[in-house]
Amino acid sequence: MSRREDIASALRSVRDRLDAACRAAGRDPAAVAMLPVTKFFPVSDVHILYELGCREFGESREPEASTKVAEFRTTGASPDEVRWHMIGRLQRNKVKSVVRWADVVHSADSSRLVDTLDAAVADSIEAGGRTRRLDVLLQVSLDADPARGGVPVAELAALADRVESAPSLNFRGLMAVPPLDSDPARAFEQLAAVHADLLRTHPRATELSAGMTGDLEAAVAHGSTCVRVGTALLGSRPIASK
Ligand SMILES: *Cc1c(COP(=O)(O)O)cnc(C)c1O
């Protein structure tokens, strides 16, 4: 089979899985977005996904993402047609390049990072590098392990206020990755409770980015509005990837 046929068939399978998960959870499939994650894969795969109807893509590493998005923009659709999501761990020294391509960041997790993003987006708009504010999700740490990123639940409300008051950012919701060796269903249940709590004070933060290839059903059962899918669409990545 050609790469295009492989990806088309994988895309159908993922959509079927997602539909089944929504049915099982009594949810409308239109309420759960599927974000293809293209990290480690070439821009030719992004083109194939685009031709198959995908309009949003997730990337997680610099400078790979900057290079790929620039390539896609010279050969592909107009930038207004496609939205790029930064879903990986974000260091402050990468923020300047990330705001050149990202429409959404899923992984904001500290006040210093939020302030840096806000300032960099303002600069980029001023310089004509981008036209829109940045949509921001806060990554929640469900086990408070600082090595894996995410804001501890106890600090979430204060950080949410900070994003909401940042002039160049739109606060959209939460993201999480289940802790290593955890039961994903329990982790997503905990995340759903944290999200419900947050919605009481930040009613516009409706997005919940949760679920990947291995655990999307559990995430959908607990309110995910966006599953981030790499392996099931494009195949396995090198072992050292994260
Ligand atoms: C790579 C990555 C994914 C995709 O994971 P798969 O298991 O390949 O579907 C999702 N979320 C984040 C944050 C990632 O870095």
XYZ file of N, CA and C and ligand atoms in Angstrom:
741
model
N 0.849 -1.212 0.000
C 0.000 0.000 0.000
C 0.871 1.244 0.000
N 0.387 2.286 -0.600
C 1.114 3.554 -0.582
C 0.968 4.205 0.793
N 1.853 5.132 1.065
C 1.770 5.869 2.330
C 0.394 6.540 2.454
N -0.078 7.067 1.362
C -1.374 7.736 1.399
C -2.503 6.773 1.757
N -2.456 5.576 1.188
C -3.497 4.585 1.522
C -3.393 4.143 2.976
N -2.142 3.973 3.434
C -1.945 3.615 4.852
C -2.559 4.661 5.775
N -2.255 5.912 5.482
C -2.723 6.978 6.378
C -4.245 7.124 6.278
N -4.772 7.001 5.059
C -6.229 7.118 4.888
C -6.931 6.029 5.691
N -6.384 4.830 5.654
C -7.026 3.736 6.370
C -6.869 3.910 7.884
N -5.693 4.393 8.320
C -5.497 4.652 9.754
C -6.438 5.754 10.245
N -6.633 6.744 9.403
C -7.520 7.855 9.784
C -8.954 7.354 9.955
N -9.385 6.479 9.039
C -10.740 5.904 9.179
C -10.846 5.103 10.469
N -9.813 4.319 10.779
C -9.873 3.519 12.009
C -9.938 4.397 13.250
N -9.124 5.460 13.265
C -9.131 6.337 14.448
C -10.494 7.011 14.580
N -11.059 7.448 13.443
C -12.383 8.088 13.515
C -13.436 7.094 13.997
N -13.329 5.833 13.558
C -14.281 4.809 14.018
C -14.134 4.586 15.527
N -12.883 4.506 15.985
C -12.645 4.328 17.424
C -13.256 5.477 18.218
N -13.036 6.684 17.695
C -13.520 7.868 18.400
C -15.054 7.897 18.419
N -15.665 7.542 17.284
C -17.133 7.486 17.240
C -17.668 6.469 18.239
N -17.012 5.314 18.286
C -17.458 4.266 19.214
C -17.291 4.733 20.660
N -16.182 5.407 20.930
C -15.948 5.909 22.293
C -17.012 6.936 22.669
N -17.374 7.790 21.719
C -18.409 8.796 21.989
C -19.757 8.128 22.233
N -20.075 7.136 21.385
C -21.352 6.413 21.576
C -21.384 5.771 22.952
N -20.286 5.124 23.319
C -20.245 4.430 24.614
C -20.398 5.413 25.768
N -19.923 6.641 25.562
C -19.986 7.636 26.633
C -21.243 8.498 26.528
N -22.080 8.241 25.532
C -23.278 9.050 25.336
C -22.953 10.481 24.952
N -21.868 10.652 24.188
C -21.459 12.010 23.805
C -21.571 12.203 22.296
N -21.763 13.456 21.893
C -21.837 13.815 20.481
C -20.416 13.810 19.894
N -20.170 13.002 18.861
C -18.819 12.964 18.267
C -18.338 14.346 17.804
N -19.247 15.237 17.487
C -18.841 16.579 17.054
C -18.193 17.360 18.192
N -18.369 16.889 19.422
C -17.824 17.621 20.568
C -16.403 17.187 20.918
N -15.871 16.215 20.188
C -14.510 15.751 20.477
C -13.647 15.871 19.217
N -12.691 16.778 19.239
C -11.795 16.958 18.096
C -10.698 15.905 18.124
N -10.227 15.531 16.927
C -9.094 14.617 16.832
C -7.931 15.421 16.249
N -6.891 15.579 17.066
C -5.730 16.366 16.641
C -4.620 15.414 16.186
N -4.322 15.369 14.883
C -3.209 14.532 14.431
C -1.882 15.107 14.921
N -1.050 14.249 15.501
C 0.260 14.666 16.015
C 1.320 14.199 15.022
N 2.006 15.157 14.422
C 2.905 14.843 13.303
C 4.383 14.906 13.666
N 4.702 15.052 14.953
C 6.111 15.102 15.366
C 6.850 13.852 14.893
N 8.089 14.032 14.491
C 8.944 12.953 13.980
C 8.594 12.512 12.565
N 7.491 12.986 12.009
C 7.109 12.573 10.657
C 7.280 13.738 9.691
N 7.549 13.425 8.423
C 7.895 14.470 7.461
C 6.690 15.293 7.014
N 7.000 16.441 6.446
C 5.942 17.342 5.991
C 5.079 16.668 4.925
N 5.627 15.685 4.210
C 4.807 14.980 3.208
C 3.614 14.285 3.879
N 3.803 13.815 5.113
C 2.669 13.212 5.829
C 1.633 14.274 6.213
N 2.105 15.466 6.538
C 1.161 16.545 6.849
C 0.323 16.861 5.605
N 0.979 16.885 4.453
C 0.239 17.140 3.202
C -0.820 16.068 2.955
N -0.452 14.813 3.212
C -1.423 13.728 3.007
C -2.621 13.921 3.943
N -2.337 14.199 5.216
C -3.432 14.406 6.173
C -4.292 15.602 5.765
N -3.626 16.628 5.257
C -4.371 17.812 4.796
C -5.303 17.427 3.642
N -4.770 16.676 2.685
C -5.597 16.263 1.543
C -6.752 15.370 1.981
N -6.558 14.674 3.091
C -7.624 13.818 3.622
C -8.590 14.604 4.509
N -8.394 15.904 4.597
C -9.377 16.740 5.288
C -8.945 17.300 6.630
N -7.770 16.946 7.145
C -7.337 17.471 8.447
C -6.899 18.923 8.303
N -7.240 19.736 9.279
C -6.899 21.165 9.229
C -6.184 21.646 10.490
N -5.970 20.744 11.454
C -5.246 21.103 12.678
C -4.191 20.025 12.908
N -3.022 20.451 13.372
C -1.919 19.509 13.580
C -1.197 19.838 14.871
N -0.687 18.799 15.527
C 0.073 18.982 16.760
C 1.540 18.670 16.547
N 2.380 19.513 17.118
C 3.833 19.314 17.094
C 4.335 19.517 18.508
N 5.543 18.986 18.805
C 5.974 19.113 20.195
C 7.431 19.496 20.376
N 8.191 19.640 19.289
C 9.626 19.861 19.492
C 10.146 20.940 18.569
N 10.978 21.782 19.113
C 11.724 22.732 18.308
C 13.152 22.226 18.158
N 13.819 22.491 17.002
C 13.339 23.286 15.867
C 12.560 22.500 14.820
N 12.320 21.193 15.095
C 11.607 20.397 14.099
C 10.292 21.064 13.666
N 9.545 21.560 14.631
C 8.224 22.105 14.307
C 8.336 23.345 13.424
N 9.230 24.272 13.789
C 9.389 25.500 12.995
C 9.708 25.184 11.542
N 10.627 24.245 11.364
C 11.048 23.884 10.009
C 9.887 23.280 9.226
N 9.164 22.382 9.872
C 8.070 21.688 9.177
C 6.939 22.654 8.810
N 6.585 23.517 9.756
C 5.499 24.462 9.470
C 5.907 25.396 8.338
N 7.156 25.860 8.357
C 7.616 26.752 7.282
C 7.545 26.038 5.937
N 7.967 24.772 5.914
C 7.874 23.986 4.677
C 6.435 23.837 4.227
N 5.579 23.533 5.165
C 4.166 23.344 4.818
C 3.588 24.633 4.249
N 3.980 25.750 4.847
C 3.414 27.020 4.385
C 3.898 27.411 3.006
N 5.098 26.981 2.613
C 5.547 27.365 1.266
C 4.936 26.467 0.202
N 4.581 25.249 0.588
C 4.092 24.325 -0.441
C 2.612 24.017 -0.291
N 2.041 24.402 0.818
C 0.686 23.939 1.095
C -0.343 25.045 1.096
N -1.310 24.850 1.944
C -2.464 25.740 1.998
C -2.101 27.081 2.625
N -2.996 28.012 2.545
C -2.753 29.309 3.168
C -2.787 29.148 4.691
N -1.953 29.924 5.383
C -1.852 29.775 6.835
C -3.204 29.905 7.546
N -4.128 30.649 6.963
C -5.412 30.834 7.631
C -6.262 29.569 7.648
N -5.923 28.627 6.796
C -6.737 27.408 6.699
C -6.354 26.359 7.718
N -5.174 26.499 8.297
C -4.630 25.430 9.138
C -4.247 25.999 10.495
N -4.528 25.228 11.542
C -4.107 25.636 12.880
C -3.090 24.638 13.432
N -2.010 25.190 13.954
C -0.941 24.375 14.530
C -0.971 24.476 16.045
N -0.812 23.308 16.691
C -0.852 23.236 18.152
C 0.507 22.807 18.690
N 1.022 23.542 19.639
C 2.224 23.128 20.367
C 1.753 22.325 21.571
N 2.088 21.025 21.576
C 1.555 20.180 22.651
C 2.637 19.697 23.613
N 3.915 19.952 23.282
C 4.989 19.383 24.099
C 5.519 20.372 25.124
N 6.394 19.857 25.931
C 7.090 20.643 26.943
C 7.711 21.878 26.297
N 7.509 23.021 26.887
C 7.944 24.278 26.268
C 8.911 25.003 27.192
N 10.122 25.240 26.670
C 11.105 26.001 27.432
C 10.995 27.465 27.030
N 11.316 28.329 27.986
C 11.120 29.755 27.696
C 12.006 30.239 26.557
N 13.184 29.630 26.397
C 14.048 30.105 25.305
C 13.554 29.661 23.918
N 12.490 28.842 23.884
C 11.915 28.428 22.595
C 10.649 29.218 22.259
N 10.211 30.038 23.191
C 8.909 30.693 23.022
C 8.876 31.590 21.795
N 9.966 32.316 21.589
C 9.989 33.258 20.474
C 9.765 32.552 19.138
N 10.402 31.405 18.957
C 10.184 30.708 17.681
C 8.820 30.016 17.657
N 8.359 29.521 18.789
C 7.065 28.833 18.795
C 5.912 29.787 18.437
N 5.972 31.012 18.917
C 4.846 31.913 18.617
C 4.824 32.341 17.144
N 5.863 32.010 16.391
C 5.810 32.279 14.943
C 4.918 31.285 14.216
N 4.710 30.117 14.785
C 3.899 29.129 14.064
C 2.682 28.629 14.831
N 2.687 28.736 16.142
C 1.617 28.091 16.913
C 0.377 28.979 17.029
N -0.781 28.360 16.817
C -2.052 29.040 17.070
C -2.557 28.708 18.471
N -2.130 27.556 18.966
C -2.582 27.062 20.262
C -1.384 26.452 20.984
N -1.249 26.731 22.275
C -0.253 26.045 23.110
C -1.012 25.261 24.183
N -0.753 23.938 24.253
C -1.455 23.086 25.224
C -0.693 22.961 26.534
N 0.554 23.421 26.560
C 1.465 22.989 27.616
C 2.007 24.136 28.471
N 1.249 25.210 28.618
C 1.700 26.277 29.516
C 1.556 25.778 30.953
N 2.577 26.027 31.769
C 2.521 25.444 33.117
C 3.230 26.260 34.201
N 3.585 27.514 33.906
C 4.167 28.334 34.973
C 3.894 29.799 34.681
N 3.942 30.614 35.705
C 3.651 32.036 35.490
C 4.746 32.686 34.648
N 5.990 32.245 34.826
C 7.059 32.809 33.990
C 6.849 32.476 32.521
N 6.429 31.257 32.263
C 6.172 30.859 30.884
C 4.972 31.632 30.307
N 3.938 31.795 31.099
C 2.753 32.538 30.638
C 3.132 33.980 30.304
N 3.908 34.610 31.164
C 4.326 35.993 30.906
C 5.191 36.083 29.653
N 6.081 35.108 29.489
C 6.955 35.106 28.308
C 6.140 34.915 27.033
N 5.165 34.013 27.070
C 4.300 33.801 25.900
C 3.533 35.077 25.564
N 2.966 35.695 26.572
C 2.170 36.898 26.352
C 3.005 38.002 25.687
N 4.207 38.208 26.225
C 5.081 39.255 25.671
C 5.516 38.901 24.249
N 5.828 37.625 23.999
C 6.312 37.221 22.679
C 5.198 37.337 21.632
N 3.978 37.016 21.999
C 2.858 37.145 21.054
C 2.633 38.627 20.739
N 2.675 39.467 21.756
C 2.503 40.912 21.529
C 3.584 41.432 20.577
N 4.823 41.031 20.803
C 5.931 41.450 19.924
C 5.702 40.968 18.498
N 5.273 39.714 18.377
C 5.109 39.134 17.056
C 3.963 39.799 16.290
N 2.896 40.137 16.996
C 1.780 40.846 16.344
C 2.261 42.225 15.885
N 2.960 42.891 16.768
C 3.510 44.225 16.476
C 4.428 44.197 15.248
N 5.246 43.133 15.157
C 6.210 43.026 14.059
C 5.591 42.440 12.788
N 4.307 42.104 12.830
C 3.655 41.555 11.649
C 3.885 40.072 11.448
N 4.459 39.394 12.440
C 4.721 37.956 12.335
C 3.479 37.108 12.541
N 2.492 37.651 13.240
C 1.224 36.946 13.415
C 0.112 37.969 13.561
N -1.133 37.519 13.361
C -2.234 38.472 13.428
C -3.127 38.209 14.623
N -3.071 37.002 15.175
C -4.045 36.634 16.202
C -3.401 36.419 17.555
N -4.235 36.537 18.581
C -3.805 36.138 19.917
C -3.553 34.642 19.948
N -2.913 34.214 20.998
C -2.579 32.798 21.137
C -3.593 32.130 22.068
N -4.147 31.003 21.621
C -5.012 30.208 22.498
C -4.128 29.385 23.430
N -4.452 29.403 24.697
C -3.597 28.741 25.693
C -4.400 27.765 26.548
N -3.865 26.568 26.688
C -4.363 25.585 27.654
C -3.286 25.436 28.719
N -3.709 25.236 29.935
C -2.752 24.970 31.005
C -2.608 23.469 31.172
N -1.356 23.021 31.184
C -1.106 21.593 31.416
C -1.115 21.334 32.915
N -1.943 20.405 33.325
C -2.086 20.076 34.742
C -1.235 18.856 35.071
N -0.514 18.947 36.165
C 0.228 17.794 36.667
C -0.661 17.058 37.650
N -0.989 15.802 37.319
C -1.909 15.054 38.185
C -1.181 14.356 39.322
N 0.163 14.299 39.241
C 0.903 13.684 40.341
C 1.949 14.634 40.919
N 1.909 15.908 40.454
C 2.834 16.922 40.952
C 4.303 16.513 40.804
N 4.604 15.692 39.788
C 5.999 15.344 39.505
C 6.600 16.444 38.639
N 7.510 17.253 39.207
C 7.999 18.425 38.472
C 8.765 18.041 37.209
N 9.309 16.817 37.163
C 10.113 16.416 36.012
C 9.273 16.281 34.744
N 7.975 16.061 34.879
C 7.171 15.778 33.700
C 6.346 16.969 33.226
N 6.481 18.084 33.894
C 5.768 19.262 33.432
C 4.351 19.305 33.973
N 3.737 20.466 33.821
C 2.383 20.633 34.308
C 2.363 21.401 35.611
N 1.273 22.131 35.812
C 1.135 22.916 37.030
C 0.417 22.047 38.077
N 0.913 22.033 39.323
C 0.202 21.286 40.363
C -1.214 21.832 40.544
N -2.132 20.963 40.864
C -3.539 21.365 40.979
C -3.711 22.538 41.951
N -2.929 22.536 43.014
C -3.065 23.588 44.027
C -2.727 24.977 43.480
N -1.938 25.023 42.397
C -1.535 26.327 41.849
C -2.316 26.707 40.596
N -3.257 25.859 40.224
C -3.937 26.043 38.944
C -4.788 27.322 38.898
N -5.540 27.578 39.949
C -6.470 28.705 39.906
C -5.723 30.026 39.715
N -4.613 30.184 40.422
C -3.841 31.432 40.309
C -3.269 31.580 38.902
N -2.805 30.477 38.339
C -2.222 30.543 37.001
C -3.309 30.817 35.951
N -4.483 30.243 36.172
C -5.607 30.497 35.258
C -5.951 31.985 35.242
N -5.961 32.604 36.411
C -6.234 34.044 36.474
C -5.195 34.817 35.675
N -3.966 34.363 35.775
C -2.882 35.052 35.080
C -3.055 34.968 33.560
N -3.404 33.794 33.054
C -3.616 33.654 31.608
C -4.802 34.512 31.179
N -5.850 34.478 31.977
C -7.056 35.224 31.616
C -6.785 36.726 31.546
N -5.884 37.216 32.359
C -5.637 38.658 32.338
C -4.505 39.043 31.379
N -3.924 38.080 30.686
C -2.843 38.405 29.738
C -3.447 38.933 28.439
N -3.057 40.135 28.021
C -3.722 40.775 26.872
C -3.582 40.024 25.552
N -2.516 39.263 25.355
C -2.306 38.607 24.058
C -2.671 37.128 24.058
N -3.234 36.659 25.172
C -3.565 35.233 25.276
C -5.068 35.044 25.481
N -5.597 33.948 24.931
C -6.972 33.521 25.216
C -6.898 32.242 26.030
N -7.472 32.249 27.210
C -7.457 31.038 28.020
C -8.561 30.099 27.548
N -8.184 28.894 27.117
C -9.168 27.993 26.512
C -9.476 26.754 27.337
N -8.573 26.348 28.242
C -8.875 25.143 29.008
C -7.654 24.440 29.550
N -7.773 23.128 29.710
C -6.728 22.331 30.362
C -6.250 21.187 29.473
N -5.033 20.755 29.746
C -4.465 19.572 29.098
C -3.798 18.732 30.173
N -3.777 17.425 29.979
C -2.985 16.581 30.877
C -2.569 15.303 30.167
N -1.483 14.752 30.673
C -0.991 13.432 30.270
C -1.026 12.590 31.542
N -1.619 11.393 31.495
C -1.661 10.583 32.726
C -0.259 10.292 33.241
N -0.055 10.306 34.560
C 1.255 9.974 35.123
C 1.699 8.579 34.685
N 3.010 8.388 34.577
C 3.558 7.071 34.241
C 3.025 6.035 35.226
N 2.749 4.853 34.725
C 2.279 3.746 35.559
C 0.961 4.023 36.271
N 0.219 5.015 35.804
C -1.072 5.253 36.451
C -2.157 4.564 35.632
N -3.323 4.418 36.210
C -4.486 3.956 35.467
C -5.067 5.191 34.775
N -5.024 5.230 33.426
C -5.462 6.442 32.738
C -6.901 6.836 33.072
N -7.777 5.844 33.239
C -9.175 6.178 33.538
C -9.278 6.956 34.848
N -8.509 6.535 35.834
C -8.551 7.263 37.120
C -7.941 8.653 36.981
N -6.853 8.733 36.205
C -6.221 10.036 35.996
C -7.199 10.985 35.286
N -7.907 10.492 34.266
C -8.838 11.355 33.530
C -10.063 11.717 34.367
N -10.423 10.810 35.271
C -11.525 11.120 36.180
C -11.135 12.274 37.105
N -9.904 12.207 37.591
C -9.386 13.272 38.455
C -9.306 14.595 37.671
N -8.831 14.484 36.427
C -8.728 15.679 35.588
C -10.103 16.306 35.351
N -11.107 15.465 35.112
C -12.458 15.974 34.869
C -12.964 16.749 36.083
N -12.635 16.264 37.276
C -13.067 16.958 38.495
C -12.362 18.305 38.621
N -11.069 18.324 38.295
C -10.302 19.578 38.334
C -10.890 20.576 37.317
N -11.245 20.056 36.143
C -11.800 20.916 35.097
C -13.167 21.484 35.522
N -14.005 20.627 36.104
C -15.328 21.093 36.545
C -15.188 22.213 37.567
N -14.234 22.061 38.455
C -13.948 23.065 39.464
C -13.523 24.388 38.833
N -12.622 24.273 37.866
C -12.101 25.460 37.183
C -13.205 26.202 36.435
N -14.127 25.430 35.825
C -15.191 26.050 35.026
C -16.106 26.941 35.876
N -16.156 26.676 37.161
C -16.981 27.526 38.019
C -16.455 28.958 38.055
N -15.125 29.111 38.006
C -14.554 30.457 38.053
C -14.102 30.951 36.678
N -13.880 30.019 35.729
C -13.425 30.393 34.381
C -14.301 29.697 33.350
N -15.543 30.171 33.206
C -16.520 29.434 32.388
C -16.163 29.320 30.909
N -15.226 30.131 30.435
C -14.869 30.009 29.019
C -13.770 28.986 28.761
N -13.201 28.436 29.814
C -12.090 27.479 29.663
C -12.640 26.074 29.404
N -13.386 25.937 28.307
C -14.163 24.716 28.080
C -13.372 23.560 27.466
N -12.177 23.845 26.944
C -11.435 22.774 26.269
C -10.746 21.849 27.271
N -10.783 20.557 26.959
C -10.078 19.571 27.772
C -9.295 18.657 26.825
N -7.990 18.923 26.734
C -7.118 18.166 25.831
C -6.603 16.948 26.579
N -7.153 15.785 26.260
C -6.803 14.570 27.004
C -7.000 13.362 26.114
N -6.102 12.419 26.230
C -6.206 11.180 25.470
C -5.247 11.150 24.302
N -4.610 9.994 24.118
C -3.674 9.767 23.033
C -4.032 8.407 22.415
N -3.135 7.870 21.588
C -3.413 6.595 20.931
C -3.857 5.511 21.920
N -3.151 5.418 23.045
C -3.379 4.287 23.944
C -4.551 4.438 24.885
N -5.052 5.660 25.058
C -6.045 5.854 26.124
C -7.174 6.805 25.729
N -7.424 6.928 24.424
C -8.421 7.929 24.025
C -9.833 7.576 24.493
N -10.154 6.265 24.585
C -11.505 5.892 25.034
C -11.755 6.373 26.465
N -10.760 6.158 27.333
C -10.918 6.578 28.730
C -11.041 8.099 28.812
N -10.284 8.800 27.968
C -10.338 10.269 27.996
C -11.707 10.771 27.538
N -12.246 10.143 26.484
C -13.567 10.550 25.982
C -14.634 10.275 27.046
N -14.494 9.163 27.751
C -15.465 8.835 28.803
C -15.456 9.885 29.908
N -14.339 10.619 30.045
C -14.230 11.608 31.120
C -14.161 13.034 30.585
N -14.776 13.278 29.440
C -15.019 14.654 29.021
C -13.999 15.287 28.105
N -13.060 14.517 27.567
C -12.095 15.125 26.640
C -12.812 15.830 25.492
N -12.291 16.986 25.108
C -12.801 17.669 23.907
C -11.776 17.622 22.784
N -10.597 17.046 23.043
C -9.544 16.971 22.029
C -8.614 15.821 22.352
N -8.622 14.794 21.499
C -7.650 13.718 21.665
C -6.493 13.961 20.706
N -5.265 13.753 21.198
C -4.051 14.030 20.424
C -3.480 12.704 19.950
N -3.552 12.443 18.647
C -3.255 11.096 18.161
C -2.090 11.090 17.173
N -1.019 10.406 17.555
C 0.131 10.264 16.682
C 0.264 8.848 16.137
N 0.663 7.932 17.024
C 1.001 6.565 16.623
C -0.099 5.874 15.808
N -1.346 6.007 16.228
C -2.421 5.288 15.534
C -2.611 5.795 14.108
N -2.152 7.009 13.821
C -2.307 7.555 12.467
C -1.075 7.323 11.603
N 0.097 7.547 12.197
C 1.312 7.609 11.381
C 2.307 6.494 11.666
N 2.043 5.705 12.697
C 2.968 4.624 13.040
C 3.853 4.995 14.206
N 4.770 4.082 14.554
C 5.551 4.333 15.774
C 6.750 5.225 15.491
N 7.104 5.951 16.518
C 8.255 6.870 16.445
C 9.467 6.187 17.071
N 10.659 6.802 16.874
C 11.842 6.270 17.568
C 11.576 6.213 19.067
N 12.187 5.256 19.735
C 11.886 4.965 21.133
C 12.153 6.156 22.050
N 13.135 6.974 21.694
C 13.524 8.073 22.583
C 12.563 9.261 22.492
N 11.558 9.179 21.642
C 10.671 10.328 21.457
C 9.761 10.512 22.659
N 9.332 11.760 22.850
C 8.359 11.980 23.924
C 7.413 13.069 23.549
C 3.530 12.585 21.075
C 2.406 13.101 21.867
C 1.089 12.636 21.666
C 0.720 11.534 20.689
O 0.920 10.305 21.326
P 0.530 8.907 20.625
O 0.568 7.957 21.752
O 1.558 8.650 19.581
O -0.826 9.055 20.043
C 0.081 13.209 22.426
N 0.341 14.172 23.343
C 1.585 14.646 23.560
C 1.794 15.706 24.568
C 2.656 14.125 22.837
O 3.891 14.601 23.061
